[in-house]
Coordinates of C-alpha atoms and ligand atoms in Angstrom, one line a residue:
X1204 CA 24.6 -4.1 -29.6
X1205 CA 26.6 -4.7 -32.8
X1206 CA 28.3 -1.3 -32.3
X1207 CA 29.2 -2.0 -28.6
X1208 CA 32.7 -2.7 -27.6
X1209 CA 33.4 -6.4 -26.9
X1210 CA 32.8 -7.0 -23.2
X1211 CA 35.8 -6.8 -21.0
X1212 CA 35.9 -10.1 -19.0
X1213 CA 39.5 -9.6 -18.0
X1214 CA 40.2 -9.6 -14.3
X1215 CA 37.3 -12.0 -13.4
X1216 CA 38.9 -14.7 -11.3
X1217 CA 38.4 -18.4 -12.1
X1218 CA 36.3 -20.7 -9.9
X1219 CA 39.4 -22.3 -8.4
X1220 CA 41.1 -19.0 -7.8
X1221 CA 38.0 -17.6 -5.9
X1222 CA 37.7 -20.8 -3.9
X1223 CA 41.2 -20.4 -2.7
X1224 CA 40.4 -16.9 -1.4
X1225 CA 40.7 -17.2 2.5
X1226 CA 37.2 -15.6 3.0
X1227 CA 35.7 -18.1 0.6
X1228 CA 37.7 -21.0 2.1
X1229 CA 36.2 -20.1 5.5
X1230 CA 32.7 -20.3 4.0
X1231 CA 33.3 -23.8 2.8
X1232 CA 34.2 -24.7 6.4
X1233 CA 30.7 -23.7 7.5
X1234 CA 28.5 -24.5 4.5
X1235 CA 30.4 -27.4 3.0
X1236 CA 32.5 -27.6 -0.2
X1237 CA 29.7 -28.5 -2.7
X1238 CA 27.4 -25.7 -1.7
X1239 CA 30.3 -23.2 -1.7
X1240 CA 31.5 -24.3 -5.1
X1241 CA 28.0 -23.9 -6.4
X1242 CA 27.7 -20.4 -5.0
X1243 CA 31.1 -19.4 -6.4
X1244 CA 30.0 -20.6 -9.8
X1245 CA 26.7 -18.6 -9.6
X1246 CA 28.4 -15.4 -8.4
X1247 CA 31.0 -15.6 -11.3
X1248 CA 28.3 -16.4 -13.8
X1249 CA 26.2 -13.4 -12.5
X1250 CA 29.3 -11.2 -12.9
X1251 CA 30.1 -12.3 -16.4
X1252 CA 26.5 -11.8 -17.6
X1253 CA 26.4 -8.4 -15.9
X1254 CA 29.6 -7.4 -17.8
X1255 CA 28.3 -8.8 -21.1
X1256 CA 25.0 -7.0 -20.7
X1257 CA 27.1 -3.8 -20.4
X1258 CA 25.7 -3.1 -16.9
X1259 CA 27.4 -0.4 -14.9
X1260 CA 29.4 -2.2 -12.2
X1261 CA 31.1 -0.7 -9.2
X1262 CA 34.9 -0.6 -9.8
X1263 CA 35.4 -3.1 -7.0
X1264 CA 32.9 -5.6 -8.3
X1265 CA 35.7 -7.9 -9.7
X1266 CA 37.8 -7.8 -6.5
X1267 CA 38.0 -11.0 -4.4
X1268 CA 36.5 -9.2 -1.3
X1269 CA 33.3 -8.1 -3.1
X1270 CA 33.0 -11.5 -4.7
X1271 CA 33.5 -13.3 -1.4
X1272 CA 30.7 -11.2 0.2
X1273 CA 28.4 -12.1 -2.7
X1274 CA 29.2 -15.8 -2.2
X1275 CA 28.5 -15.4 1.5
X1276 CA 25.1 -13.7 0.8
X1277 CA 24.1 -16.5 -1.6
X1278 CA 25.0 -19.2 0.8
X1279 CA 23.2 -17.5 3.7
X1280 CA 20.1 -17.1 1.6
X1281 CA 20.1 -20.7 0.4
X1282 CA 20.7 -22.0 4.0
X1283 CA 17.9 -20.0 5.5
X1284 CA 14.8 -22.1 6.4
X1285 CA 11.8 -21.7 4.2
X1286 CA 9.3 -22.1 7.0
X1287 CA 9.7 -19.0 9.1
X1288 CA 8.1 -17.3 12.0
X1289 CA 5.8 -14.4 11.2
X1290 CA 3.6 -11.9 13.1
X1291 CA 0.0 -12.6 12.5
X1292 CA -1.6 -9.2 12.6
X1293 CA -4.3 -10.1 10.1
X1294 CA -7.0 -10.0 12.7
X1295 CA -7.9 -13.6 12.0
X1296 CA -6.8 -15.6 15.0
X1297 CA -6.9 -19.1 13.4
X1298 CA -5.5 -18.2 10.0
X1299 CA -5.1 -21.3 7.9
X1300 CA -2.3 -19.8 5.7
X1301 CA -0.4 -18.8 8.8
X1302 CA -0.6 -22.2 10.5
X1303 CA -3.8 -21.9 12.6
X1304 CA -3.5 -22.7 16.3
X1305 CA -0.2 -21.9 18.1
X1306 CA 0.8 -24.6 20.6
X1307 CA 1.8 -23.9 24.2
X1308 CA 5.4 -24.7 25.5
X1309 CA 4.4 -27.8 27.5
X1310 CA 2.9 -29.3 24.3
X1311 CA 6.1 -28.4 22.4
X1312 CA 8.0 -30.4 25.0
X1313 CA 5.9 -33.4 24.4
X1314 CA 6.5 -33.1 20.7
X1315 CA 10.2 -32.7 21.2
X1316 CA 10.3 -35.9 23.3
X1317 CA 8.5 -37.9 20.7
X1318 CA 10.7 -36.5 18.0
X1319 CA 14.0 -37.2 19.8
X1320 CA 13.3 -40.6 21.3
X1321 CA 11.5 -43.9 20.7
X1322 CA 8.1 -44.0 22.2
X1323 CA 5.3 -46.4 22.9
X1324 CA 3.4 -44.9 19.9
X1325 CA 1.9 -48.3 18.9
X1326 CA 3.2 -50.5 21.7
X1327 CA 1.3 -51.7 24.7
X1328 CA 3.9 -51.5 27.5
X1329 CA 1.9 -53.5 30.0
X1330 CA 1.4 -56.5 27.7
X1331 CA 4.6 -56.1 25.7
X1332 CA 2.7 -56.3 22.5
X1333 CA 1.7 -54.1 19.5
X1334 CA -0.6 -51.3 20.5
X1335 CA -2.8 -48.7 18.9
X1336 CA -1.8 -45.1 18.4
X1337 CA -5.4 -43.9 19.1
X1338 CA -5.0 -45.3 22.7
X1339 CA -3.1 -42.1 23.7
X1340 CA -6.1 -40.0 22.7
X1341 CA -9.3 -42.0 22.9
X1342 CA -10.0 -42.0 26.6
X1343 CA -9.7 -38.2 26.8
X1344 CA -11.6 -37.6 23.6
X1345 CA -14.4 -39.8 24.9
X1346 CA -14.5 -38.0 28.2
X1347 CA -14.5 -34.6 26.6
X1348 CA -17.2 -35.4 24.0
X1349 CA -19.3 -38.1 25.7
X1350 CA -18.6 -40.4 22.8
X1351 CA -18.3 -44.2 23.1
X1352 CA -15.2 -44.2 20.9
X1353 CA -13.0 -41.9 18.9
X1354 CA -10.2 -42.0 16.4
X1355 CA -7.9 -39.3 14.9
X1356 CA -6.5 -38.9 11.4
X1357 CA -4.4 -36.3 9.6
X1358 CA -7.0 -33.5 9.4
X1359 CA -10.7 -33.0 9.4
X1360 CA -10.9 -33.3 5.6
X1361 CA -9.4 -36.8 6.0
X1362 CA -11.9 -37.5 8.8
X1363 CA -14.8 -36.6 6.6
X1364 CA -13.4 -38.5 3.6
X1365 CA -12.7 -41.6 5.7
X1366 CA -16.1 -41.5 7.4
X1367 CA -17.9 -41.3 4.1
X1368 CA -15.8 -44.0 2.5
X1369 CA -16.2 -46.3 5.5
X1370 CA -19.9 -45.9 5.9
X1371 CA -21.3 -45.0 2.5
X1372 CA -19.2 -46.5 -0.3
X1373 CA -21.3 -46.8 -3.5
X1374 CA -24.3 -45.5 -1.6
X1375 CA -26.1 -42.2 -1.2
X1376 CA -25.4 -39.5 1.4
X1377 CA -28.3 -37.0 2.0
X1378 CA -27.1 -33.4 2.5
X1379 CA -28.8 -30.1 2.4
X1380 CA -28.0 -27.8 -0.6
X1381 CA -27.4 -25.0 2.0
X1382 CA -24.5 -27.0 3.4
X1383 CA -22.5 -27.9 0.3
X1384 CA -19.5 -25.9 1.5
X1385 CA -16.2 -25.1 0.0
X1386 CA -13.4 -24.3 2.4
X1387 CA -10.2 -22.6 1.4
X1388 CA -10.5 -23.6 -2.3
X1389 CA -9.6 -27.3 -2.2
X1390 CA -12.2 -28.7 0.3
X1391 CA -15.5 -28.9 -1.5
X1392 CA -18.0 -31.2 0.0
X1393 CA -19.4 -32.5 -3.3
X1394 CA -15.8 -33.3 -4.5
X1395 CA -15.0 -35.1 -1.2
X1396 CA -18.2 -37.1 -1.6
X1397 CA -17.3 -38.3 -5.0
X1398 CA -13.7 -39.1 -4.1
X1399 CA -15.0 -41.0 -1.1
X1400 CA -17.0 -43.2 -3.5
X1401 CA -20.4 -41.9 -2.4
X1402 CA -23.2 -40.4 -4.3
X1403 CA -24.3 -37.0 -3.0
X1404 CA -28.1 -36.7 -2.7
X1405 CA -28.7 -32.9 -2.4
X1406 CA -32.0 -31.9 -0.8
X1407 CA -33.7 -28.6 -0.3
X1408 CA -32.5 -25.3 -1.7
X1409 CA -29.6 -23.0 -0.8
X1410 CA -31.6 -21.0 1.7
X1411 CA -34.3 -23.4 2.9
X1412 CA -34.4 -27.1 3.6
X1413 CA -37.2 -28.9 5.5
X1414 CA -37.4 -32.2 7.3
X1415 CA -39.7 -33.5 4.5
X1416 CA -37.0 -32.8 1.9
X1417 CA -34.7 -35.2 3.8
X1418 CA -37.5 -37.7 4.4
X1419 CA -38.4 -37.8 0.7
X1420 CA -34.8 -38.4 -0.3
X1421 CA -34.1 -41.3 2.0
X1422 CA -34.5 -44.6 0.2
X1423 CA -33.0 -48.0 -0.5
X1424 CA -29.6 -46.6 -1.5
X1425 CA -29.2 -44.2 1.4
X1426 CA -26.2 -44.9 3.6
X1427 CA -26.4 -42.0 6.0
X1428 CA -27.7 -38.5 6.6
X1429 CA -25.1 -35.8 7.0
X1430 CA -25.1 -32.3 8.4
X1431 CA -22.2 -29.9 7.7
X1432 CA -21.6 -26.9 9.9
X1433 CA -21.6 -24.0 7.5
X1434 CA -18.2 -22.8 8.5
X1435 CA -17.3 -19.8 6.5
X1436 CA -20.6 -18.2 5.6
X1437 CA -24.0 -17.5 7.0
X1438 CA -27.2 -17.8 5.0
X1439 CA -29.4 -14.9 6.2
X1440 CA -33.0 -13.8 5.6
X1441 CA -35.6 -16.2 4.5
X1442 CA -34.0 -19.4 5.7
X1443 CA -34.9 -22.8 7.1
X1444 CA -32.6 -25.4 8.4
X1445 CA -33.6 -28.6 10.1
X1446 CA -32.2 -29.0 13.7
X1447 CA -29.8 -31.9 14.2
X1448 CA -32.1 -33.5 16.7
X1449 CA -34.9 -33.9 14.1
X1450 CA -32.5 -35.2 11.5
X1451 CA -31.2 -37.7 14.1
X1452 CA -34.8 -38.9 14.7
X1453 CA -35.4 -39.3 11.0
X1454 CA -32.1 -41.1 10.5
X1455 CA -32.7 -43.5 13.4
X1456 CA -36.3 -44.2 12.3
X1457 CA -34.8 -45.4 9.0
X1458 CA -32.0 -47.2 10.7
X1459 CA -29.4 -44.9 9.3
X1460 CA -26.5 -43.2 11.0
X1461 CA -26.6 -39.4 11.3
X1462 CA -23.1 -37.8 10.9
X1463 CA -22.3 -34.1 11.6
X1464 CA -19.1 -32.4 10.3
X1465 CA -18.6 -29.7 12.9
X1466 CA -15.6 -28.2 11.1
X1467 CA -14.1 -26.3 14.0
X1468 CA -16.1 -27.6 16.9
X1469 CA -15.0 -26.6 20.4
X1470 CA -14.5 -29.1 23.2
X1471 CA -15.7 -26.6 25.7
X1472 CA -18.6 -24.1 25.8
X1473 CA -17.1 -20.8 24.7
X1474 CA -19.9 -18.7 26.2
X1475 CA -18.2 -19.3 29.5
X1476 CA -15.5 -16.8 28.3
X1477 CA -18.1 -14.5 26.7
X1478 CA -17.2 -15.8 23.3
X1479 CA -19.8 -16.6 20.6
X1480 CA -21.3 -20.1 21.0
X1481 CA -19.8 -22.7 18.8
X1482 CA -21.4 -26.2 18.7
X1483 CA -19.5 -28.7 20.8
X1484 CA -19.1 -32.4 19.9
X1485 CA -20.7 -33.2 23.3
X1486 CA -23.9 -31.3 22.7
X1487 CA -24.1 -32.5 19.0
X1488 CA -23.7 -36.2 20.1
X1489 CA -26.2 -35.6 22.9
X1490 CA -28.7 -34.3 20.4
X1491 CA -28.6 -37.6 18.6
X1492 CA -25.6 -37.5 16.1
X1493 CA -24.0 -40.9 15.8
X1494 CA -20.7 -39.4 14.7
X1495 CA -19.1 -36.0 14.7
X1496 CA -15.9 -34.9 12.9
X1497 CA -13.9 -31.9 13.7
X1498 CA -10.4 -30.3 13.4
X1499 CA -7.5 -30.5 15.8
X1500 CA -6.0 -27.1 15.0
X1501 CA -9.1 -24.9 14.9
X1502 CA -10.8 -24.0 18.2
X1503 CA -9.5 -27.1 19.9
X1504 CA -6.1 -25.3 19.8
X1505 CA -4.0 -28.3 19.0
X1506 CA -2.0 -29.7 16.1
X1507 CA -3.4 -30.4 12.6
X1508 CA -5.6 -33.4 13.1
X1509 CA -9.1 -34.6 12.3
X1510 CA -11.1 -36.3 15.0
X1511 CA -14.0 -38.7 14.5
X1512 CA -16.0 -39.4 17.7
X1513 CA -19.3 -41.2 18.4
X1514 CA -20.8 -44.7 18.3
X1515 CA -18.3 -47.5 18.9
X1516 CA -19.5 -49.8 16.1
X1517 CA -19.2 -47.0 13.5
X1518 CA -15.8 -45.9 14.8
X1519 CA -14.7 -49.5 14.6
X1520 CA -15.7 -49.7 10.9
X1521 CA -13.8 -46.5 10.3
X1522 CA -10.7 -47.9 12.0
X1523 CA -10.9 -51.1 9.9
X1524 CA -10.9 -49.1 6.6
X1525 CA -7.5 -49.7 5.0
X1526 CA -7.6 -46.0 3.8
X1527 CA -7.1 -45.0 7.5
X1528 CA -3.5 -46.1 7.2
X1529 CA -3.0 -43.5 4.5
X1530 CA -4.4 -40.8 6.7
X1531 CA -3.1 -41.7 10.0
X1532 CA -1.8 -39.1 12.5
X1533 CA 2.0 -38.8 12.7
X1534 CA 3.7 -39.4 16.0
X1535 CA 4.5 -35.7 16.5
X1536 CA 0.8 -34.9 16.1
X1537 CA -0.2 -37.7 18.4
X1538 CA 2.2 -36.3 21.1
X1539 CA 0.9 -32.7 20.5
X1540 CA -2.8 -33.7 20.5
X1541 CA -2.5 -35.8 23.7
X1542 CA -0.6 -32.9 25.5
X1543 CA -3.3 -30.4 24.4
X1544 CA -6.1 -32.6 25.5
X1545 CA -4.4 -32.9 28.9
X1546 CA -4.8 -29.2 29.3
X1547 CA -8.6 -29.7 29.1
X1548 CA -8.4 -31.6 32.3
X1549 CA -8.3 -28.3 34.1
X1550 CA -10.9 -26.1 32.2
X1551 CA -10.5 -23.3 34.8
X1552 CA -7.0 -22.6 33.5
X1553 CA -7.6 -23.3 29.9
X1554 CA -7.8 -19.6 28.9
X1555 CA -4.4 -19.1 30.4
X1556 CA -2.7 -22.2 29.1
X1557 CA -4.1 -22.7 25.6
X1558 CA -2.8 -20.0 23.3
X1559 CA -5.8 -20.1 21.0
X1560 CA -8.2 -19.4 23.8
X1561 CA -5.8 -16.9 25.4
X1562 CA -5.7 -14.9 22.1
X1563 CA -9.5 -15.0 21.7
X1564 CA -10.2 -13.9 25.2
X1565 CA -7.5 -11.3 25.4
X1566 CA -9.1 -8.2 27.0
X1567 CA -9.7 -5.3 24.6
X1568 CA -8.1 -2.9 27.1
X1569 CA -4.8 -4.9 27.0
X1570 CA -4.8 -4.9 23.2
X1571 CA -5.4 -1.1 23.2
X1572 CA -2.6 -0.5 25.7
X1573 CA -0.2 -2.4 23.4
X1574 CA -1.4 -0.3 20.5
X1575 CA -0.7 2.9 22.5
X1576 CA 2.8 1.8 23.3
X1577 CA 3.6 0.7 19.7
X1578 CA 2.1 3.6 17.9
X1579 CA 5.2 5.9 18.2
X1580 CA 7.5 3.0 17.3
X1581 CA 5.7 2.1 14.2
X1582 CA 5.2 5.8 13.3
X1583 CA 9.0 6.3 13.5
X1584 CA 9.6 3.3 11.3
X1585 CA 7.1 4.5 8.7
X1586 CA 8.6 8.0 8.8
X1587 CA 7.4 10.2 5.9
X1588 CA 6.1 7.3 4.0
X1589 CA 2.8 7.7 5.8
X1590 CA 1.0 8.3 9.1
X1591 CA -0.2 5.8 11.7
X1592 CA -3.4 5.9 13.7
X1593 CA -4.9 3.8 16.3
X1594 CA -8.3 2.3 15.5
X1595 CA -10.9 0.1 17.1
X1596 CA -11.4 -3.0 14.8
X1597 CA -13.1 -6.4 14.9
X1598 CA -11.0 -9.5 14.9
X1599 CA -12.3 -12.9 13.8
X1600 CA -11.9 -16.3 15.2
X1601 CA -11.2 -17.7 11.7
X1602 CA -11.1 -21.2 10.2
X1603 CA -14.8 -21.2 9.9
X1604 CA -15.8 -20.7 13.5
X1605 CA -18.6 -18.2 13.9
X1606 CA -18.1 -16.4 10.6
X1607 CA -20.7 -13.7 11.6
X1608 CA -19.3 -12.9 15.0
X1609 CA -16.3 -10.7 15.8
X1610 CA -14.2 -9.7 18.7
X1611 CA -13.5 -6.1 19.6
X1612 CA -9.8 -5.3 19.2
X1613 CA -7.4 -2.4 18.3
X1614 CA -5.3 -1.9 15.2
X1615 CA -2.5 0.3 14.2
X1616 CA -3.5 1.6 10.8
X1617 CA -0.9 2.9 8.3
X1618 CA -2.1 5.4 5.8
X1619 CA 0.4 6.0 3.0
X1620 CA 1.3 9.6 2.4
X1621 CA 0.5 11.3 -0.9
X1622 CA -2.7 11.6 -2.9
X1623 CA -5.1 9.0 -4.4
X1624 CA -2.9 8.5 -7.4
X1625 CA -0.6 5.5 -7.0
X1626 CA -2.0 4.9 -3.6
X1627 CA -2.5 1.2 -4.2
X1628 CA 1.2 0.8 -5.2
X1629 CA 2.5 2.7 -2.2
X1630 CA 0.3 0.7 0.1
X1631 CA 1.6 -2.6 -1.4
X1632 CA 5.1 -1.3 -1.0
X1633 CA 4.6 -0.5 2.7
X1634 CA 3.0 -3.9 3.2
X1635 CA 5.9 -5.5 1.4
X1636 CA 8.4 -3.6 3.6
X1637 CA 6.7 -5.0 6.7
X1638 CA 6.9 -8.5 5.2
X1639 CA 10.6 -7.9 4.5
X1640 CA 11.5 -7.5 8.1
X1641 CA 13.5 -10.2 9.9
X1642 CA 10.2 -11.5 11.3
X1643 CA 7.7 -10.7 8.6
X1644 CA 4.7 -8.7 9.7
X1645 CA 1.5 -9.8 8.0
X1646 CA -1.4 -7.3 8.1
X1647 CA -4.4 -6.8 5.9
X1648 CA -5.2 -4.0 3.4
X1649 CA -8.6 -2.4 4.0
X1650 CA -10.1 0.8 2.7
X1651 CA -6.8 2.3 1.4
X1652 CA -4.9 1.6 4.6
X1653 CA -2.8 -1.2 6.0
X1654 CA -4.4 -2.6 9.1
X1655 CA -2.3 -4.3 11.8
X1656 CA -4.7 -5.9 14.3
X1657 CA -2.8 -6.4 17.5
X1658 CA -5.0 -9.1 19.1
X1659 CA -2.5 -11.9 18.2
X1660 CA 0.7 -10.0 18.9
X1661 CA 2.1 -12.1 21.7
X1662 CA 5.7 -10.9 21.5
X1663 CA 5.6 -7.1 21.6
X1664 CA 9.3 -6.8 22.4
X1665 CA 10.4 -8.6 19.2
X1666 CA 7.9 -6.7 17.1
X1667 CA 9.1 -3.3 18.5
X1668 CA 12.7 -4.3 18.5
X1669 CA 12.8 -5.0 14.7
X1670 CA 11.2 -1.6 14.0
X1671 CA 13.7 0.4 15.9
X1672 CA 16.5 1.9 13.8
X1673 CA 19.3 0.6 16.0
X1674 CA 18.5 -3.0 15.0
X1675 CA 19.6 -3.7 11.5
X1676 CA 16.6 -5.1 9.8
X1677 CA 16.2 -6.4 6.3
X1678 CA 13.2 -4.1 5.7
X1679 CA 13.7 -0.7 4.3
X1680 CA 15.0 1.9 6.8
X1681 CA 12.9 4.9 7.5
X1682 CA 12.9 7.3 4.6
Ligands
PLP934 C1 -12.2 -26.6 8.4 C2 -13.3 -27.6 7.9 C3 -13.0 -28.8 7.3 C4 -11.6 -29.2 6.9 O1 -10.9 -29.3 8.1 P1 -9.3 -29.4 8.0 O2 -8.9 -29.8 9.4 O3 -8.8 -28.1 7.6 O4 -8.9 -30.5 7.0 C5 -14.1 -29.6 7.0 N1 -15.4 -29.2 7.2 C6 -15.7 -28.1 7.9 C7 -17.1 -27.8 8.1 C8 -14.7 -27.2 8.2 O5 -15.0 -26.1 8.8

């Protein structure tokens, strides 16, 4: 460094000079003066440090045109939304990291109305008085679950937390050790219990819990018995689990409520569409549960929400808890949930109207036909970076529903070219290129290949369009 020539900063325009450049002036019309000035400063600072670092610059790098394009690129990148559409080709239909259930257009209309205009969110129009936001949901939730009463909060984690805090503060909650679940890292039943102010009374063992384990644990300090649907794993082999009906009998004999966290739950019996059976709130309540909790954006197919349904006196206690105010459902979610529940009025058309159910019931032949059509398009995009094959795969419902069951589907599988050495890196690069497209494509890496499960590809034209060379994409062009 000491021997290097002093950097030649001559010819780099000043901030003011660059701002007066007509191309840059036009940018400040669209992006505003402060953002444009900021971008100009950054571009000039980048250029100065590149010169000082002795980097090889293109001869034109200091010219106003090149600098103006750099400013435009910076402004465009900064203005781009962070939350973007992606293609979920992971094979997991309800993918928590990708936003779970997609909503149908009629629901989006209801959300847009509630977003744009004042509504009777908490206003009783007939009486001209303050109303209750649950009123838009409760009648349908009760009809769909057989519950006496229902309320909705921000998500199911909140529903569980609020239920425990309302019914078991400073008391014990009896749960099987086989059901002390952790979901997605941050939802751990034991932690939720302690944050709710309850003491967890674990009974049984990881693989086996008997009715007498529960009976022995119930005492003076017990507030309720709880059952948690083991959402994201199955305990197999030498196992024993006490059916809800027996736990309900035990709880009621001791004058305690029996609460079931269903996790996903499904408002309708999925076997009707040849899908694996998932416990419904209705059958769980009919089997004796006093309350059930479940998510709005899992199998229900709606917005993020947590629903508590069951005995009216218990729901009333939950609604009186001041913590409910901190977990309440926003108006956009109320609008979305009500509109989704309305679709359940016509169960015969649910598989056609509700995107979640439509994706889960998508015929295997239809997915395969899409794969056949897209194979050459993807193969052309991949070029000599690899080869593409069509493979039968198994998709999953996801979000904890039926972890052991899977749905037959078809995937396009990209195998990177070249030998074993550096394969991992080339695979990551290909996956990164697909994520770098205008609409990022998210697949999964499995056995040295990139698997794109087409079950949830609902916009084939957009997917194919951005792979075709005529469309300038931000991903790498075919090699
Ligand atoms: C998913 C799940 C939760 C958490 O629900 P969110 O709606 O994601 O907050 C809680 N319990 C069980 C059993 C679940 O499957």
